Tab-separated table of C-alpha atoms in Angstrom:
chain	number	residue	atom	x	y	z
P	100	UNK	CA	-15.436	1.015	45.903
P	101	UNK	CA	-15.942	1.735	42.282
P	102	UNK	CA	-14.027	0.020	39.547
P	103	UNK	CA	-13.875	1.492	36.099
P	104	UNK	CA	-14.421	-0.922	33.259
P	105	UNK	CA	-13.047	0.077	29.887
P	106	UNK	CA	-15.646	0.152	27.153
P	107	UNK	CA	-15.155	-2.382	24.402
P	108	UNK	CA	-12.882	-1.446	21.544
P	109	UNK	CA	-10.952	0.955	23.696
P	110	UNK	CA	-7.399	0.089	24.594
P	111	UNK	CA	-6.752	-0.510	28.286
P	112	UNK	CA	-3.744	1.794	28.338
P	113	UNK	CA	-5.029	4.607	26.161
P	114	UNK	CA	-8.225	6.619	26.617
P	115	UNK	CA	-10.083	7.484	23.405
P	116	UNK	CA	-9.254	11.181	23.634
P	117	UNK	CA	-5.533	10.543	23.769
P	118	UNK	CA	-5.747	8.043	20.970
P	119	UNK	CA	-7.486	10.558	18.722
P	120	UNK	CA	-4.820	13.128	19.526
P	121	UNK	CA	-2.059	10.614	18.731
P	122	UNK	CA	-3.717	9.668	15.418
P	123	UNK	CA	-4.181	13.327	14.480
P	124	UNK	CA	-0.493	13.867	15.112
P	125	UNK	CA	0.296	10.853	12.899
P	126	UNK	CA	-1.759	12.494	10.136
P	127	UNK	CA	0.124	15.780	10.511
P	128	UNK	CA	3.524	14.075	10.306
P	129	UNK	CA	2.430	12.040	7.294
P	130	UNK	CA	1.143	15.176	5.554
P	131	UNK	CA	4.496	16.934	6.146
P	132	UNK	CA	6.366	14.014	4.608
P	133	UNK	CA	4.047	13.748	1.597
P	134	UNK	CA	3.940	17.491	1.018
P	135	UNK	CA	7.707	17.755	0.656
P	136	UNK	CA	7.622	14.768	-1.691
P	137	UNK	CA	4.861	16.313	-3.857
P	138	UNK	CA	6.821	19.589	-3.929
P	139	UNK	CA	9.934	17.721	-5.054
P	140	UNK	CA	8.121	16.214	-8.050
P	141	UNK	CA	6.202	19.453	-8.672
P	142	UNK	CA	2.817	17.714	-8.376
P	143	UNK	CA	-0.417	19.451	-7.462
P	144	UNK	CA	-2.721	17.934	-4.918
P	145	UNK	CA	-4.120	18.785	-1.524
P	146	UNK	CA	-3.777	16.748	1.604
P	147	UNK	CA	-6.814	15.765	3.678
P	148	UNK	CA	-6.387	14.305	7.134
P	149	UNK	CA	-8.931	12.303	9.070
P	150	UNK	CA	-9.161	9.750	11.849
P	151	UNK	CA	-11.297	6.717	11.033
P	152	UNK	CA	-11.722	4.160	13.779
P	153	UNK	CA	-8.278	3.372	15.143
P	154	UNK	CA	-6.331	4.671	12.178
P	155	UNK	CA	-5.156	7.962	10.749
P	156	UNK	CA	-6.188	8.437	7.113
P	157	UNK	CA	-4.343	10.838	4.826
P	158	UNK	CA	-5.684	11.472	1.323
P	159	UNK	CA	-4.055	13.253	-1.575
P	160	UNK	CA	-6.842	14.810	-3.631
P	161	UNK	CA	-7.545	17.381	-6.318
P	162	UNK	CA	-5.098	16.417	-9.042
P	163	UNK	CA	-4.564	13.688	-11.606
P	164	UNK	CA	-2.258	11.433	-9.657
P	165	UNK	CA	-2.777	8.108	-11.466
P	166	UNK	CA	0.987	7.793	-11.677
P	167	UNK	CA	1.181	7.722	-7.884
P	168	UNK	CA	-1.476	5.006	-7.677
P	169	UNK	CA	-0.055	2.596	-10.230
P	170	UNK	CA	-1.392	-0.699	-11.500
P	171	UNK	CA	-3.565	-2.292	-8.840
P	172	UNK	CA	-2.387	0.407	-6.459
P	173	UNK	CA	1.206	-0.848	-6.174
P	174	UNK	CA	2.701	2.652	-6.096
P	175	UNK	CA	0.102	3.775	-3.566
P	176	UNK	CA	0.995	0.812	-1.321
P	177	UNK	CA	4.700	1.653	-1.622
P	178	UNK	CA	4.087	5.316	-0.739
P	179	UNK	CA	1.937	4.262	2.210
P	180	UNK	CA	4.707	1.984	3.441
P	181	UNK	CA	7.273	4.804	3.269
P	182	UNK	CA	4.895	7.275	4.911
P	183	UNK	CA	4.299	4.857	7.811
P	184	UNK	CA	8.074	4.561	8.284
P	185	UNK	CA	8.487	8.341	8.226
P	186	UNK	CA	5.770	8.723	10.873
P	187	UNK	CA	7.259	5.930	12.986
P	188	UNK	CA	10.668	7.581	12.938
P	189	UNK	CA	9.149	10.715	14.504
P	190	UNK	CA	6.812	9.085	17.016
P	191	UNK	CA	8.914	6.043	17.874
P	192	UNK	CA	5.848	3.866	17.414
P	193	UNK	CA	4.690	1.692	14.569
P	194	UNK	CA	2.057	3.426	12.416
P	195	UNK	CA	-0.969	1.761	10.798
P	196	UNK	CA	-1.851	4.876	8.856
P	197	UNK	CA	-3.858	4.593	5.643
P	198	UNK	CA	-2.871	6.606	2.588
P	199	UNK	CA	-5.399	7.204	-0.174
P	200	UNK	CA	-4.908	8.983	-3.477
P	201	UNK	CA	-7.742	10.397	-5.572
P	202	UNK	CA	-10.376	8.255	-3.842
P	203	UNK	CA	-8.717	5.096	-5.153
P	204	UNK	CA	-9.299	2.984	-2.050
P	205	UNK	CA	-13.037	3.691	-1.831
P	206	UNK	CA	-13.455	2.971	-5.549
P	207	UNK	CA	-11.383	-0.194	-5.366
P	208	UNK	CA	-13.284	-1.340	-2.281
P	209	UNK	CA	-16.570	-1.212	-4.216
P	210	UNK	CA	-15.056	-3.114	-7.153
P	211	UNK	CA	-13.566	-5.793	-4.929
P	212	UNK	CA	-16.761	-6.300	-2.926
P	213	UNK	CA	-18.615	-6.778	-6.198
P	214	UNK	CA	-15.930	-9.202	-7.403
P	215	UNK	CA	-16.198	-11.196	-4.157
P	216	UNK	CA	-19.978	-11.416	-4.402
P	217	UNK	CA	-19.829	-12.554	-8.047
P	218	UNK	CA	-17.159	-15.166	-7.305
P	219	UNK	CA	-19.288	-16.477	-4.426
P	220	UNK	CA	-22.309	-16.760	-6.732
P	221	UNK	CA	-20.221	-18.687	-9.262
P	222	UNK	CA	-18.773	-21.063	-6.650
P	223	UNK	CA	-22.291	-21.773	-5.425
P	224	UNK	CA	-23.610	-22.308	-8.944
P	225	UNK	CA	-20.793	-24.528	-10.251
P	226	UNK	CA	-19.855	-26.257	-6.991
P	227	UNK	CA	-16.217	-25.545	-7.824
P	228	UNK	CA	-13.581	-23.344	-6.211
P	229	UNK	CA	-13.077	-19.951	-7.889
P	230	UNK	CA	-9.504	-18.611	-8.051
P	231	UNK	CA	-9.109	-14.842	-8.342
P	232	UNK	CA	-6.237	-12.699	-9.598
P	233	UNK	CA	-3.304	-12.020	-7.219
P	234	UNK	CA	-3.953	-9.088	-4.859
P	235	UNK	CA	-2.413	-7.261	-1.945
P	236	UNK	CA	-3.306	-8.290	1.625
P	237	UNK	CA	-5.527	-5.198	1.958
P	238	UNK	CA	-7.467	-6.125	-1.182
P	239	UNK	CA	-7.793	-9.802	-0.253
P	240	UNK	CA	-9.312	-8.795	3.075
P	241	UNK	CA	-12.094	-6.888	1.277
P	242	UNK	CA	-12.825	-9.881	-0.990
P	243	UNK	CA	-12.820	-12.327	1.961
P	244	UNK	CA	-15.323	-10.084	3.763
P	245	UNK	CA	-17.608	-9.907	0.709
P	246	UNK	CA	-17.497	-13.697	0.276
P	247	UNK	CA	-18.262	-14.225	3.967
P	248	UNK	CA	-21.259	-11.883	3.703
P	249	UNK	CA	-22.605	-14.256	1.023
P	250	UNK	CA	-22.271	-17.137	3.479
P	251	UNK	CA	-19.336	-18.875	1.763
P	252	UNK	CA	-15.765	-19.505	2.866
P	253	UNK	CA	-12.587	-18.376	1.134
P	254	UNK	CA	-8.878	-18.735	1.729
P	255	UNK	CA	-5.646	-17.301	0.333
P	256	UNK	CA	-3.097	-19.380	-1.532
P	257	UNK	CA	0.304	-18.741	-3.092
P	258	UNK	CA	3.215	-16.562	-2.091
P	259	UNK	CA	3.324	-12.740	-2.203
P	260	UNK	CA	3.114	-10.936	-4.566
P	261	UNK	CA	1.199	-13.750	-6.301
P	262	UNK	CA	-1.026	-14.546	-3.350
P	263	UNK	CA	-4.680	-14.826	-4.352
P	264	UNK	CA	-8.124	-15.471	-2.949
P	265	UNK	CA	-9.776	-18.831	-3.585
P	266	UNK	CA	-13.532	-18.891	-3.012
P	267	UNK	CA	-14.647	-22.323	-1.826
P	268	UNK	CA	-17.895	-23.928	-2.958
P	269	UNK	CA	-20.499	-24.677	-0.300
P	270	UNK	CA	-19.723	-27.896	1.568
P	271	UNK	CA	-22.212	-30.720	1.266
P	272	UNK	CA	-24.011	-30.812	4.587
P	273	UNK	CA	-22.766	-33.594	6.880
P	274	UNK	CA	-26.205	-34.040	8.342
P	275	UNK	CA	-27.668	-35.049	5.007
P	276	UNK	CA	-24.977	-37.695	4.502
P	277	UNK	CA	-25.428	-39.248	7.920
P	278	UNK	CA	-29.168	-39.337	7.612
P	279	UNK	CA	-29.146	-40.860	4.155
P	280	UNK	CA	-30.848	-44.241	4.605
P	281	UNK	CA	-29.124	-45.690	1.536
P	282	UNK	CA	-25.587	-45.184	2.876
M	29	UNK	CA	-2.120	7.300	-41.662
M	30	UNK	CA	-3.747	9.586	-39.124
M	31	UNK	CA	-2.280	9.422	-35.664
M	32	UNK	CA	-4.656	8.443	-32.941
M	33	UNK	CA	-5.267	10.776	-30.029
M	34	UNK	CA	-3.415	9.668	-26.897
M	35	UNK	CA	-5.325	7.114	-24.875
M	36	UNK	CA	-5.917	7.357	-21.167
M	37	UNK	CA	-3.553	4.463	-20.588
M	38	UNK	CA	-0.465	6.002	-22.183
M	39	UNK	CA	2.610	6.130	-20.001
M	40	UNK	CA	3.101	9.532	-18.410
M	41	UNK	CA	6.290	11.372	-19.323
M	42	UNK	CA	9.153	10.223	-17.090
M	43	UNK	CA	10.492	12.915	-14.782
M	44	UNK	CA	13.979	14.332	-15.350
M	45	UNK	CA	16.835	12.609	-13.457
M	46	UNK	CA	17.435	15.718	-11.282
M	47	UNK	CA	13.795	15.660	-10.204
M	48	UNK	CA	14.002	11.933	-9.461
M	49	UNK	CA	17.125	12.527	-7.367
M	50	UNK	CA	15.301	15.189	-5.405
M	51	UNK	CA	12.230	12.972	-4.914
M	52	UNK	CA	14.309	10.003	-3.729
M	53	UNK	CA	16.279	12.218	-1.373
M	54	UNK	CA	13.067	13.545	0.227
M	55	UNK	CA	11.594	10.079	0.595
M	56	UNK	CA	14.757	8.717	2.229
M	57	UNK	CA	15.552	11.713	4.450
M	58	UNK	CA	12.202	11.261	6.163
M	59	UNK	CA	12.816	7.664	7.191
M	60	UNK	CA	16.444	7.671	8.398
M	61	UNK	CA	18.103	8.781	11.655
M	62	UNK	CA	20.799	10.805	9.866
M	63	UNK	CA	18.983	12.771	7.142
M	64	UNK	CA	21.972	15.029	6.475
M	65	UNK	CA	24.031	12.019	5.434
M	66	UNK	CA	21.651	11.104	2.600
M	67	UNK	CA	23.188	11.572	-0.833
M	68	UNK	CA	21.765	10.699	-4.233
M	69	UNK	CA	23.609	10.777	-7.552
M	70	UNK	CA	22.317	9.585	-10.915
M	71	UNK	CA	23.943	8.111	-13.996
M	72	UNK	CA	22.254	7.912	-17.355
M	73	UNK	CA	21.747	4.367	-18.633
M	74	UNK	CA	20.536	2.853	-21.866
M	75	UNK	CA	17.016	2.237	-20.569
M	76	UNK	CA	16.875	5.027	-17.999
M	77	UNK	CA	18.791	6.640	-15.160
M	78	UNK	CA	20.345	4.707	-12.283
M	79	UNK	CA	20.066	6.492	-8.941
M	80	UNK	CA	22.804	5.726	-6.444
M	81	UNK	CA	21.647	6.145	-2.879
M	82	UNK	CA	24.147	6.629	-0.052
M	83	UNK	CA	23.145	6.815	3.606
M	84	UNK	CA	24.839	6.780	6.998
M	85	UNK	CA	26.068	3.204	7.739
M	86	UNK	CA	23.677	3.009	10.715
M	87	UNK	CA	20.751	3.722	8.382
M	88	UNK	CA	21.554	1.047	5.818
M	89	UNK	CA	19.186	-1.452	7.422
M	90	UNK	CA	16.448	1.180	7.490
M	91	UNK	CA	16.517	1.913	3.774
M	92	UNK	CA	16.668	-1.783	2.917
M	93	UNK	CA	14.039	-2.889	5.423
M	94	UNK	CA	12.883	-6.339	6.444
M	95	UNK	CA	13.434	-8.689	3.460
M	96	UNK	CA	14.241	-5.656	1.327
M	97	UNK	CA	10.753	-4.265	1.721
M	98	UNK	CA	11.714	-0.609	2.089
M	99	UNK	CA	14.177	-0.670	-0.812
M	100	UNK	CA	11.455	-2.276	-2.913
M	101	UNK	CA	8.988	0.484	-1.987
M	102	UNK	CA	11.554	3.154	-2.962
M	103	UNK	CA	12.157	1.385	-6.302
M	104	UNK	CA	8.422	1.139	-6.970
M	105	UNK	CA	7.859	4.865	-6.446
M	106	UNK	CA	10.929	5.951	-8.411
M	107	UNK	CA	10.083	3.468	-11.184
M	108	UNK	CA	6.599	4.952	-11.458
M	109	UNK	CA	7.980	8.478	-11.764
M	110	UNK	CA	11.075	7.822	-13.845
M	111	UNK	CA	9.806	5.194	-16.269
M	112	UNK	CA	10.366	1.434	-16.214
M	113	UNK	CA	14.114	1.787	-16.855
M	114	UNK	CA	14.768	3.968	-13.793
M	115	UNK	CA	16.735	2.073	-11.147
M	116	UNK	CA	17.692	2.635	-7.526
M	117	UNK	CA	20.913	1.200	-6.130
M	118	UNK	CA	21.612	1.275	-2.424
M	119	UNK	CA	25.363	1.732	-2.018
M	120	UNK	CA	26.921	0.045	0.995
M	121	UNK	CA	29.883	2.276	1.798
M	122	UNK	CA	30.299	1.058	5.385
M	123	UNK	CA	33.117	-1.394	4.627
M	124	UNK	CA	35.279	0.898	2.517
């Protein structure tokens, strides 16, 4: 008798084809919601839909929409939150959809990775923890990843919306202490 | 003294209160169970318009959200479009 083993990364309940279809539908619903909003404020901008990994991605492109991004992307995050709720109302399931506006997320990702790498270099050089500016959970994740890729550890401290990344200096190696003949 | 050209960072012109009303209505209609019961009215204020949002009593929790998260998102978007003085008030009409 043959048993089918699900490939890694694929949900047990949902085959990849159905998942893609579900995510495409999420994108369509999100685009409907955003389109009527853009019409209401008489803003230009086209909607692009894509599926990346296990998430639907909807991007508003082709117009100056800085107003809808806001400082450190706060307006973008708020619009994403509302769009997820609008999608969830239609599908009955929680949405993890990503909204991007004018390529902001890709740009910000590059900046934050660079920031994480620089903070790691400083923590290594000075041997002291480096505290960064408050950021959203999404942004902190990117910084944590960049720090980890430099071989250092980081954690988050503080309470939202003032939660921030702290990059930790390298720990003195335990082995060296134990082996020190003068201890 | 010559006036400087506008910088990139200047605040965009706030949208008119009627447009804000329309935008808020669209945003809310999409997330509630009774979209036809969504009503928005605005009052001018010293620093900007106040938008009063009324929804079906069953939808009150939806527009407020867990720890006020949804109401905060609505305020953030409307604040960005209507200027820093633009406010959103969720009216609880269920008890009256």
